[in-house]
Short mmCIF file of C-alpha atoms and ligand atoms in Angstrom, two decimals:
data_model
loop_
_atom_site.label_atom_id
_atom_site.label_comp_id
_atom_site.label_asym_id
_atom_site.label_seq_id
_atom_site.Cartn_x
_atom_site.Cartn_y
_atom_site.Cartn_z
CA UNK A 5 362.28 49.65 24.94
CA UNK A 6 362.73 45.36 23.62
CA UNK A 7 361.11 44.06 20.93
CA UNK A 8 358.50 41.29 21.95
CA UNK A 9 357.91 38.56 19.37
CA UNK A 10 355.64 35.81 18.91
CA UNK A 11 356.75 32.25 18.75
CA UNK A 12 354.66 28.84 18.87
CA UNK A 13 354.70 26.29 21.10
CA UNK A 14 355.95 24.26 18.70
CA UNK A 15 358.84 25.37 17.80
CA UNK A 16 358.48 28.04 15.05
CA UNK A 17 360.18 31.13 16.16
CA UNK A 18 359.61 34.85 14.51
CA UNK A 19 355.75 34.82 14.04
CA UNK A 20 355.81 38.28 14.34
CA UNK A 21 354.51 40.98 16.36
CA UNK A 22 351.16 41.34 18.76
CA UNK A 23 349.10 42.98 15.57
CA UNK A 24 350.35 40.03 13.60
CA UNK A 25 349.11 37.37 15.99
CA UNK A 26 346.56 39.04 16.32
CA UNK A 27 344.23 38.00 13.23
CA UNK A 28 345.98 34.42 13.31
CA UNK A 29 344.10 31.30 14.38
CA UNK A 30 347.00 28.14 14.72
CA UNK A 31 350.48 28.89 14.25
CA UNK A 32 351.79 27.35 10.77
CA UNK A 33 352.87 24.34 12.39
CA UNK A 34 350.28 23.72 14.43
CA UNK A 35 351.18 25.36 17.55
CA UNK A 36 350.04 28.87 19.63
CA UNK A 37 351.87 31.63 19.19
CA UNK A 38 353.55 32.82 23.08
CA UNK A 39 355.40 36.08 23.50
CA UNK A 40 359.42 36.17 23.92
CA UNK A 41 358.96 37.45 27.48
CA UNK A 42 356.73 38.36 30.66
CA UNK A 43 357.25 41.38 31.96
CA UNK A 44 357.47 40.61 35.71
CA UNK A 45 355.72 43.38 38.13
CA UNK A 46 357.70 44.24 41.83
CA UNK A 47 355.65 45.51 44.47
CA UNK A 48 356.54 49.43 43.84
CA UNK A 49 355.13 48.34 39.91
CA UNK A 50 351.94 46.97 41.13
CA UNK A 51 351.66 49.88 43.75
CA UNK A 52 351.60 52.14 41.22
CA UNK A 53 349.26 50.25 38.79
CA UNK A 54 346.91 49.16 42.05
CA UNK A 55 345.86 53.25 41.30
CA UNK A 56 344.30 52.87 38.28
CA UNK A 57 340.90 52.86 36.47
CA UNK A 58 340.05 49.81 35.01
CA UNK A 59 340.96 51.37 31.29
CA UNK A 60 343.77 53.10 32.61
CA UNK A 61 345.11 49.41 34.17
CA UNK A 62 344.24 47.15 30.57
CA UNK A 63 346.68 49.94 28.70
CA UNK A 64 349.62 49.08 31.30
CA UNK A 65 348.63 45.64 31.53
CA UNK A 66 348.82 44.84 27.93
CA UNK A 67 351.57 46.98 26.91
CA UNK A 68 353.57 44.10 28.16
CA UNK A 69 352.23 42.02 25.48
CA UNK A 70 351.42 44.82 22.91
CA UNK A 71 354.56 46.47 21.37
CA UNK A 72 353.11 47.36 17.55
CA UNK A 73 350.51 49.92 19.29
CA UNK A 74 352.32 53.05 21.27
CA UNK A 75 350.31 53.43 24.79
CA UNK A 76 348.40 56.71 23.84
CA UNK A 77 346.54 54.82 21.31
CA UNK A 78 346.26 51.61 23.68
CA UNK A 79 344.86 54.02 26.15
CA UNK A 80 342.23 55.17 23.34
CA UNK A 81 341.34 51.55 22.88
CA UNK A 82 340.93 50.42 26.44
CA UNK A 83 338.76 53.38 26.78
CA UNK A 84 336.66 52.76 23.98
CA UNK A 85 336.25 48.95 25.04
CA UNK A 86 335.42 49.44 28.55
CA UNK A 87 333.01 52.03 28.70
CA UNK A 88 330.13 52.59 32.05
CA UNK A 89 327.65 52.38 28.99
CA UNK A 90 328.84 48.29 28.14
CA UNK A 91 329.49 47.26 31.62
CA UNK A 92 327.40 48.54 34.04
CA UNK A 93 329.57 50.24 35.92
CA UNK A 94 333.25 52.52 36.25
CA UNK A 95 334.50 49.06 37.69
CA UNK A 96 333.91 47.30 34.74
CA UNK A 97 334.54 44.28 36.48
CA UNK A 98 333.36 45.14 40.51
CA UNK A 99 334.57 42.62 43.52
CA UNK A 100 331.45 42.00 45.91
CA UNK A 101 331.89 40.61 49.36
CA UNK A 102 330.05 37.43 50.19
CA UNK A 103 330.85 37.10 53.36
CA UNK A 104 333.50 34.22 55.99
CA UNK A 105 333.47 30.88 55.18
CA UNK A 106 336.49 28.93 57.39
CA UNK A 107 337.97 31.98 58.46
CA UNK A 108 337.99 32.73 54.89
CA UNK A 109 336.85 36.12 53.00
CA UNK A 110 335.09 35.08 49.86
CA UNK A 111 334.61 37.23 47.06
CA UNK A 112 333.19 37.51 43.88
CA UNK A 113 334.76 39.36 41.00
CA UNK A 114 331.81 40.21 38.49
CA UNK A 115 332.84 39.38 35.54
CA UNK A 116 329.36 39.71 33.68
CA UNK A 117 328.21 42.85 33.49
CA UNK A 118 329.11 43.31 29.98
CA UNK A 119 326.65 42.97 26.66
CA UNK A 120 326.03 39.29 26.64
CA UNK A 121 325.82 39.12 30.47
CA UNK A 122 328.74 36.49 30.26
CA UNK A 123 332.94 37.19 31.25
CA UNK A 124 333.77 36.42 26.93
CA UNK A 125 332.76 40.03 26.93
CA UNK A 126 335.98 41.33 28.19
CA UNK A 127 338.12 40.02 25.65
CA UNK A 128 335.47 40.25 23.32
CA UNK A 129 334.92 44.00 23.23
CA UNK A 130 339.27 44.94 23.27
CA UNK A 131 339.34 42.11 20.38
CA UNK A 132 336.81 44.43 18.40
CA UNK A 133 339.06 47.99 19.41
CA UNK A 134 342.16 45.46 18.39
CA UNK A 135 340.59 44.70 14.92
CA UNK A 136 339.04 47.64 13.87
CA UNK A 137 342.24 49.48 14.89
CA UNK A 138 344.26 46.78 12.60
CA UNK A 139 342.30 46.50 9.81
CA UNK A 140 342.09 50.36 9.36
CA UNK A 141 346.21 50.52 9.56
CA UNK A 142 346.26 47.81 6.83
CA UNK A 143 343.23 48.84 4.77
CA UNK A 144 341.78 45.59 4.85
CA UNK A 145 338.27 43.61 5.86
CA UNK A 146 337.86 40.55 8.06
CA UNK A 147 335.28 37.82 7.83
CA UNK A 148 335.16 36.56 11.28
CA UNK A 149 334.98 32.05 11.17
CA UNK A 150 333.35 30.97 14.17
CA UNK A 151 332.02 27.84 16.05
CA UNK A 152 330.32 28.62 19.44
CA UNK A 153 327.94 26.41 22.23
CA UNK A 154 326.80 29.14 23.36
CA UNK A 155 328.95 32.45 25.24
CA UNK A 156 331.54 33.44 22.71
CA UNK A 157 329.41 33.52 19.85
CA UNK A 158 327.25 36.18 21.13
CA UNK A 159 330.16 37.65 23.21
CA UNK A 160 331.85 37.98 19.36
CA UNK A 161 328.81 39.13 17.44
CA UNK A 162 327.83 42.02 19.87
CA UNK A 163 331.74 43.38 19.77
CA UNK A 164 331.52 42.93 16.34
CA UNK A 165 328.72 43.99 15.24
CA UNK A 166 329.04 47.82 14.44
CA UNK A 167 332.68 47.60 13.07
CA UNK A 168 332.23 48.55 9.55
CA UNK A 169 335.20 46.32 8.56
CA UNK A 170 333.88 43.76 9.84
CA UNK A 171 331.53 40.31 9.49
CA UNK A 172 330.96 37.41 11.25
CA UNK A 173 329.92 33.54 10.16
CA UNK A 174 328.73 32.08 13.60
CA UNK A 175 328.12 28.44 13.81
CA UNK A 176 326.09 26.86 16.63
CA UNK A 177 324.45 23.51 16.99
CA UNK A 178 320.76 23.16 16.90
CA UNK A 179 318.60 22.55 20.35
CA UNK A 180 322.37 22.41 22.67
CA UNK A 181 321.70 26.22 23.79
CA UNK A 182 319.88 27.48 26.53
CA UNK A 183 316.40 29.71 25.05
CA UNK A 184 318.36 32.90 26.59
CA UNK A 185 321.11 32.39 24.92
CA UNK A 186 320.01 31.30 21.51
CA UNK A 187 317.26 34.79 21.24
CA UNK A 188 320.41 36.98 22.76
CA UNK A 189 322.42 35.51 19.54
CA UNK A 190 319.80 35.25 17.06
CA UNK A 191 317.61 38.48 17.29
CA UNK A 192 320.98 40.50 16.36
CA UNK A 193 319.48 41.83 12.91
CA UNK A 194 322.41 43.17 11.35
CA UNK A 195 323.31 42.53 7.36
CA UNK A 196 327.30 41.46 8.73
CA UNK A 197 326.41 38.93 11.18
CA UNK A 198 325.46 35.36 9.91
CA UNK A 199 324.44 33.31 12.41
CA UNK A 200 324.27 29.36 11.21
CA UNK A 201 322.60 26.46 12.82
CA UNK A 202 324.43 22.77 12.40
CA UNK A 203 322.47 19.72 12.99
CA UNK A 204 324.47 18.22 15.47
CA UNK A 205 327.23 19.33 18.22
CA UNK A 206 329.23 21.99 19.25
CA UNK A 207 332.28 19.87 17.95
CA UNK A 208 330.99 18.93 14.80
CA UNK A 209 330.32 22.94 14.37
CA UNK A 210 334.39 23.01 15.36
CA UNK A 211 335.57 20.58 12.87
CA UNK A 212 333.71 22.86 9.89
CA UNK A 213 335.76 25.72 11.03
CA UNK A 214 338.54 23.53 11.00
CA UNK A 215 337.46 22.42 7.63
CA UNK A 216 337.17 25.94 5.72
CA UNK A 217 340.36 27.28 7.66
CA UNK A 218 342.45 24.93 6.46
CA UNK A 219 341.90 25.36 3.05
CA UNK A 220 344.69 28.23 2.63
CA UNK A 221 343.42 29.90 -0.46
CA UNK A 222 339.82 30.01 0.12
CA UNK A 223 340.92 31.73 3.46
CA UNK A 224 343.11 34.07 2.08
CA UNK A 225 341.33 35.16 -0.59
CA UNK A 226 338.24 35.99 1.66
CA UNK A 227 339.69 36.69 4.61
CA UNK A 228 339.24 34.42 6.88
CA UNK A 229 340.23 35.19 10.84
CA UNK A 230 338.94 33.30 14.04
CA UNK A 231 337.79 34.92 17.55
CA UNK A 232 338.30 31.25 19.16
CA UNK A 233 339.58 30.56 22.54
CA UNK A 234 343.20 29.74 21.98
CA UNK A 235 343.19 33.69 20.54
CA UNK A 236 346.13 35.45 22.29
CA UNK A 237 344.41 39.18 21.84
CA UNK A 238 341.52 37.05 24.07
CA UNK A 239 344.02 35.65 26.81
CA UNK A 240 346.42 38.70 27.48
CA UNK A 241 342.69 41.19 28.15
CA UNK A 242 341.56 38.42 30.75
CA UNK A 243 344.43 39.14 32.78
CA UNK A 244 344.06 42.08 33.28
CA UNK A 245 340.47 41.63 35.95
CA UNK A 246 343.15 39.48 37.95
CA UNK A 247 344.89 42.36 38.66
CA UNK A 248 342.45 44.59 39.54
CA UNK A 249 340.51 42.13 41.60
CA UNK A 250 343.55 41.37 43.49
CA UNK A 251 343.85 45.39 43.97
CA UNK A 252 340.36 45.67 45.20
CA UNK A 253 340.73 42.61 47.75
CA UNK A 254 343.73 44.26 49.21
CA UNK A 255 341.42 47.26 49.86
CA UNK A 256 338.15 45.62 51.03
CA UNK A 257 340.32 43.37 53.68
CA UNK A 258 343.21 45.94 54.73
CA UNK A 259 345.47 43.20 54.09
CA UNK A 260 348.63 44.16 53.55
CA UNK A 261 349.73 44.95 50.22
CA UNK A 262 351.58 41.57 48.27
CA UNK A 263 349.69 39.92 50.89
CA UNK A 264 348.39 36.42 48.86
CA UNK A 265 344.93 35.58 47.62
CA UNK A 266 343.28 32.63 45.40
CA UNK A 267 341.24 32.96 42.66
CA UNK A 268 338.51 30.10 41.84
CA UNK A 269 337.91 29.89 38.01
CA UNK A 270 335.22 27.90 36.03
CA UNK A 271 337.18 26.36 33.14
CA UNK A 272 336.49 24.49 30.24
CA UNK A 273 339.18 25.47 27.59
CA UNK A 274 341.95 26.84 29.82
CA UNK A 275 341.57 30.16 28.91
CA UNK A 276 340.45 31.88 31.88
CA UNK A 277 342.79 30.07 34.11
CA UNK A 278 345.94 30.49 31.70
CA UNK A 279 345.46 34.12 32.40
CA UNK A 280 345.32 33.62 35.77
CA UNK A 281 348.56 31.56 35.47
CA UNK A 282 350.47 34.50 33.29
CA UNK A 283 348.74 36.98 36.26
CA UNK A 284 351.04 35.02 38.41
CA UNK A 285 354.21 34.98 36.24
CA UNK A 286 354.47 38.27 35.98
CA UNK A 287 353.96 38.84 39.60
CA UNK A 288 350.91 38.94 41.00
CA UNK A 289 350.57 37.49 44.63
CA UNK A 290 348.39 34.55 43.78
CA UNK A 291 348.68 31.34 46.34
CA UNK A 292 346.40 29.36 44.21
CA UNK A 293 343.87 28.75 41.26
CA UNK A 294 341.50 26.73 41.81
CA UNK A 295 340.68 24.80 38.49
CA UNK A 296 336.68 23.71 38.35
CA UNK A 297 335.76 21.78 35.80
CA UNK A 298 332.39 20.01 35.53
CA UNK A 299 331.03 15.95 34.80
CA UNK A 300 333.27 16.74 31.58
CA UNK A 301 336.15 16.48 33.96
CA UNK A 302 339.58 16.30 31.53
CA UNK A 303 341.39 18.86 33.06
CA UNK A 304 340.18 17.61 36.84
CA UNK A 305 341.53 14.51 35.55
CA UNK A 306 345.22 15.98 34.73
CA UNK A 307 345.86 17.81 37.89
CA UNK A 308 344.95 14.88 39.85
CA UNK A 309 346.44 12.35 38.15
CA UNK A 310 349.11 14.20 35.67
CA UNK A 311 347.51 11.75 32.83
CA UNK A 312 345.75 14.24 30.09
CA UNK A 313 343.00 12.13 28.46
CA UNK A 314 340.83 13.98 25.69
CA UNK A 315 337.27 12.62 25.50
CA UNK A 316 335.22 11.38 22.35
CA UNK A 317 331.90 12.85 21.54
CA UNK A 318 329.93 9.60 23.51
CA UNK A 319 332.10 10.54 26.53
CA UNK A 320 331.02 14.35 26.52
CA UNK A 321 328.67 15.30 28.44
CA UNK A 322 325.72 17.69 27.94
CA UNK A 323 325.40 19.39 31.35
CA UNK A 324 324.14 22.42 32.92
CA UNK A 325 326.93 24.08 32.76
CA UNK A 326 327.01 23.98 28.96
CA UNK A 327 329.67 26.71 28.14
CA UNK A 328 332.12 24.29 30.16
CA UNK A 329 331.43 21.07 27.62
CA UNK A 330 334.79 20.64 26.08
CA UNK A 331 336.20 16.80 24.96
CA UNK A 332 339.60 18.89 25.31
CA UNK A 333 340.72 21.86 26.61
CA UNK A 334 342.29 24.02 23.31
CA UNK A 335 344.17 26.65 25.57
CA UNK A 336 346.64 23.61 27.49
CA UNK A 337 349.42 23.05 25.06
CA UNK A 338 350.33 26.71 26.14
CA UNK A 339 350.22 25.84 29.63
CA UNK A 340 351.88 22.63 28.85
CA UNK A 341 354.69 24.32 27.28
CA UNK A 342 356.03 26.12 30.31
CA UNK A 343 355.32 22.84 31.82
CA UNK A 344 358.07 21.11 29.72
CA UNK A 345 360.35 24.14 30.22
CA UNK A 346 359.77 25.17 26.57
CA UNK A 347 360.88 21.85 25.07
CA UNK A 348 359.02 22.62 21.99
CA UNK A 349 360.20 19.40 21.03
CA UNK A 350 358.73 17.35 23.98
CA UNK A 351 355.37 19.96 23.46
CA UNK A 352 355.39 18.29 19.16
CA UNK A 353 355.60 14.85 20.33
CA UNK A 354 353.10 14.91 23.19
CA UNK A 355 351.14 16.37 20.77
CA UNK A 356 351.71 13.97 18.42
CA UNK A 357 351.41 11.04 20.94
CA UNK A 358 347.79 12.87 21.73
CA UNK A 359 346.70 12.76 18.13
CA UNK A 360 347.22 8.99 18.02
CA UNK A 361 346.52 7.43 21.11
CA UNK A 362 343.83 10.64 22.76
CA UNK A 363 346.01 10.56 25.68
CA UNK A 364 349.68 11.66 27.57
CA UNK A 365 351.21 11.03 30.73
CA UNK A 366 353.36 13.66 32.88
CA UNK A 367 355.19 12.34 35.46
CA UNK A 368 358.80 13.28 35.50
CA UNK A 369 360.07 15.21 38.59
CA UNK A 370 360.52 18.71 37.04
CA UNK A 371 357.77 18.80 35.19
CA UNK A 372 355.49 17.96 38.72
CA UNK A 373 357.59 21.27 40.67
CA UNK A 374 356.23 22.69 37.53
CA UNK A 375 352.91 21.85 37.84
CA UNK A 376 352.98 22.51 41.36
CA UNK A 377 354.51 25.81 41.27
CA UNK A 378 351.55 26.79 39.20
CA UNK A 379 349.44 27.49 42.20
CA UNK A 380 346.85 25.60 40.06
CA UNK A 381 344.49 22.84 42.07
CA UNK A 382 341.23 21.17 41.17
CA UNK A 383 337.99 19.92 41.42
CA UNK A 384 334.32 19.16 39.99
CA UNK A 385 331.31 19.76 40.64
CA UNK A 386 328.02 17.68 39.54
CA UNK A 387 324.38 19.14 38.24
CA UNK A 388 323.39 18.15 42.31
CA UNK A 389 326.66 20.02 44.00
CA UNK A 390 325.64 23.17 41.30
CA UNK A 391 322.16 23.26 42.93
CA UNK A 392 322.38 23.07 46.23
CA UNK A 393 325.63 25.80 45.38
CA UNK A 394 322.92 27.80 44.22
CA UNK A 395 320.58 27.41 46.56
CA UNK A 396 322.69 28.35 49.85
CA UNK A 397 324.64 31.11 48.05
CA UNK A 398 321.04 32.62 47.61
CA UNK A 399 320.04 31.35 51.84
CA UNK A 400 323.19 32.84 53.00
CA UNK A 401 324.34 35.42 50.98
CA UNK A 402 320.76 37.28 49.42
CA UNK A 403 322.67 36.65 46.13
CA UNK A 404 321.57 34.56 42.70
CA UNK A 405 324.49 32.60 40.85
CA UNK A 406 324.91 31.13 37.85
CA UNK A 407 325.56 27.29 37.24
CA UNK A 408 329.26 27.80 35.96
CA UNK A 409 329.94 30.39 39.13
CA UNK A 410 328.04 27.69 41.37
CA UNK A 411 330.87 25.11 39.98
CA UNK A 412 333.63 27.52 41.03
CA UNK A 413 332.49 28.33 44.17
CA UNK A 414 331.56 24.86 45.03
CA UNK A 415 335.34 23.56 44.40
CA UNK A 416 336.77 26.81 45.44
CA UNK A 417 335.09 25.57 49.19
CA UNK A 418 336.53 22.74 49.43
CA UNK A 419 340.26 24.25 48.57
CA UNK A 420 339.78 27.24 51.00
CA UNK A 421 343.41 28.17 53.26
CA UNK A 422 342.53 30.47 56.36
CA UNK A 423 342.87 33.93 56.35
CA UNK A 424 343.79 33.80 52.59
CA UNK A 425 340.56 35.29 50.34
CA UNK A 426 339.31 33.50 47.72
CA UNK A 427 337.86 35.28 44.73
CA UNK A 428 335.42 33.32 42.64
CA UNK A 429 334.91 34.42 39.46
CA UNK A 430 331.34 34.95 38.13
CA UNK A 431 331.56 33.96 34.78
CA UNK A 432 327.68 34.52 33.83
CA UNK A 433 324.55 36.49 34.89
CA UNK A 434 322.10 33.83 36.20
CA UNK A 435 319.52 35.19 33.54
CA UNK A 436 321.59 33.06 30.90
CA UNK A 437 320.63 30.00 32.70
CA UNK A 438 317.56 30.79 33.94
CA UNK A 439 316.06 26.64 33.99
CA UNK A 440 318.76 25.24 36.23
CA UNK A 441 318.00 28.44 38.31
CA UNK A 442 314.51 27.71 38.29
CA UNK A 443 315.21 24.25 39.45
CA UNK A 444 317.32 25.00 41.85
CA UNK A 445 315.48 28.01 43.43
CA UNK A 446 311.60 27.33 42.11
CA UNK A 447 311.80 31.11 40.51
CA UNK A 448 313.14 32.75 37.44
CA UNK A 449 316.09 35.24 38.26
CA UNK A 450 315.76 38.81 36.62
CA UNK A 451 316.31 39.95 33.69
CA UNK A 452 318.62 43.03 32.91
CA UNK A 453 316.55 46.31 31.91
CA UNK A 454 318.36 45.79 28.03
CA UNK A 455 317.59 41.70 27.46
CA UNK A 456 313.85 42.03 29.05
CA UNK A 457 311.67 40.27 26.32
CA UNK A 458 315.25 39.88 24.19
CA UNK A 459 313.15 35.82 24.09
CA UNK A 460 309.97 37.49 22.39
CA UNK A 461 312.46 39.25 19.87
CA UNK A 462 312.18 38.12 15.93
CA UNK A 463 315.40 36.07 15.24
CA UNK A 464 317.61 35.36 12.11
CA UNK A 465 319.03 32.09 11.55
CA UNK A 466 320.46 29.94 8.14
CA UNK A 467 320.08 26.32 8.60
CA UNK A 468 322.95 24.88 7.06
CA UNK A 469 323.99 21.49 6.08
CA UNK A 470 327.06 19.96 8.21
CA UNK A 471 329.22 19.52 5.31
CA UNK A 472 332.51 22.29 4.67
CA UNK A 473 330.94 22.69 1.05
CA UNK A 474 328.14 24.17 1.74
CA UNK A 475 329.67 25.95 4.37
CA UNK A 476 332.27 27.49 1.86
CA UNK A 477 329.68 28.58 -1.06
CA UNK A 478 327.47 30.22 1.47
CA UNK A 479 330.36 32.59 2.81
CA UNK A 480 331.46 33.35 -0.24
CA UNK A 481 328.33 34.48 -1.62
CA UNK A 482 327.66 36.42 1.08
CA UNK A 483 331.41 38.18 0.67
CA UNK A 484 330.72 38.42 -3.14
CA UNK A 485 327.52 40.40 -2.70
CA UNK A 486 329.32 42.51 -0.18
CA UNK A 487 332.37 43.42 -1.90
CA UNK A 488 330.66 44.13 -5.17
C1 PLP B 517 333.81 30.12 28.67
C2 PLP B 517 333.05 29.95 29.78
C3 PLP B 517 333.11 29.16 30.72
C4 PLP B 517 334.93 28.53 30.29
O1 PLP B 517 336.16 29.55 30.18
P1 PLP B 517 337.59 28.56 29.25
O2 PLP B 517 338.05 30.12 28.78
O3 PLP B 517 337.08 28.21 28.53
O4 PLP B 517 338.19 28.04 30.80
C5 PLP B 517 332.68 29.18 31.93
N1 PLP B 517 332.03 29.57 32.33
C6 PLP B 517 330.80 30.45 31.62
C7 PLP B 517 329.94 30.96 31.23
C8 PLP B 517 331.86 30.90 30.11
O5 PLP B 517 331.17 31.16 29.10
#
């Protein structure tokens, strides 16, 4: 077996092995970590993978990126991450048939049956296992510092809460999450989980995190780590359900093995769809990856025009699919690195331009060909589109979907190809966004048993000022309390 090393999209080599990059955020040159090579599965290998249970499949797919943990250990970690107790079924991400539209079978891949009812659990549960294993080996502890607009924060906290070597400091913006999201996250009573509420927006929270992490001395002294969406451990864990969804779709349709399917992906930071794109690179027969945005359509604009133009605060809208309300897409640089044929100097200059003038344009023939080859097509929805999609899915298929999934389905319907099954990723359960579902249907979706009355539970938060120094002194105090 040859060694997989990681390097940066901006050119820095030898970032280390999987376990090394796992605990790091940005690469030292400001780029994102990428593996030195990708495994390509041929038909026979895919056939073998198709027979595996979810955790077994996860260990084989992850093994392509993790060469410093042996397969037996990796299997054990996957078994612990993906249990029926945490995800509600042995299948972990069941594939559900909705029906046929325009001669196309439409499926829902249920990614939201985990501890916090959103797809981010799939990566976070795995990350929790990886972190614990790596920290154990290093004899170290970790303090996770992050910012959330909703789903990431609770997924991270529920994944890390029983891990004795990990504390979490999670910043959230005051008054910007749904009441269910708040209740779910703030009601966790665990001494090592800190919910820090900031007056302002998600971007301000994220800037504060950057402010703290860029102080290298502080970061090292207090062992600050991150779980944000650029984490390669998250991206690689998400690749697994594309394989799983493909295999189940082939079984359910009876289509020949290796015949193509498409996926529709409600997108924000370009993490989920980057995982799908990587699965395609690894040989999974994916026709199209349908990238769906809401009114915050930075990515839709790029795939339609080649212009990537990040948005300012005044142009970042608060929508009914809040987990996709982004002004720039943090994983996008990994995709562009491929688009420009790994020319890291060009990546550097594009991002330099982005920082100076807020946009860049990709219009050379070679790059455009690569974008086409990725299979990514895009579209966007508005509030009304999502309300109508929730309503007609309920009427047609007796199934209630959340506004993010509705966004994906709305855009998927505009990109159907006859006889190529469309797998729509369900990224959250409707109960997380009950206000919008109520607006569409006039009733409230059912609350899963484990969250009944969650909104009545006491909540634990700490209000802090939006400045880096107050944040640092809070973190320092808590860690020193714990260490002594
Ligand atoms: C995070 C999230 C998304 C966006 O996923 P990205 O990986 O950031 O593109 C979509 N839907 C839900 C419910 C989410 O929580």
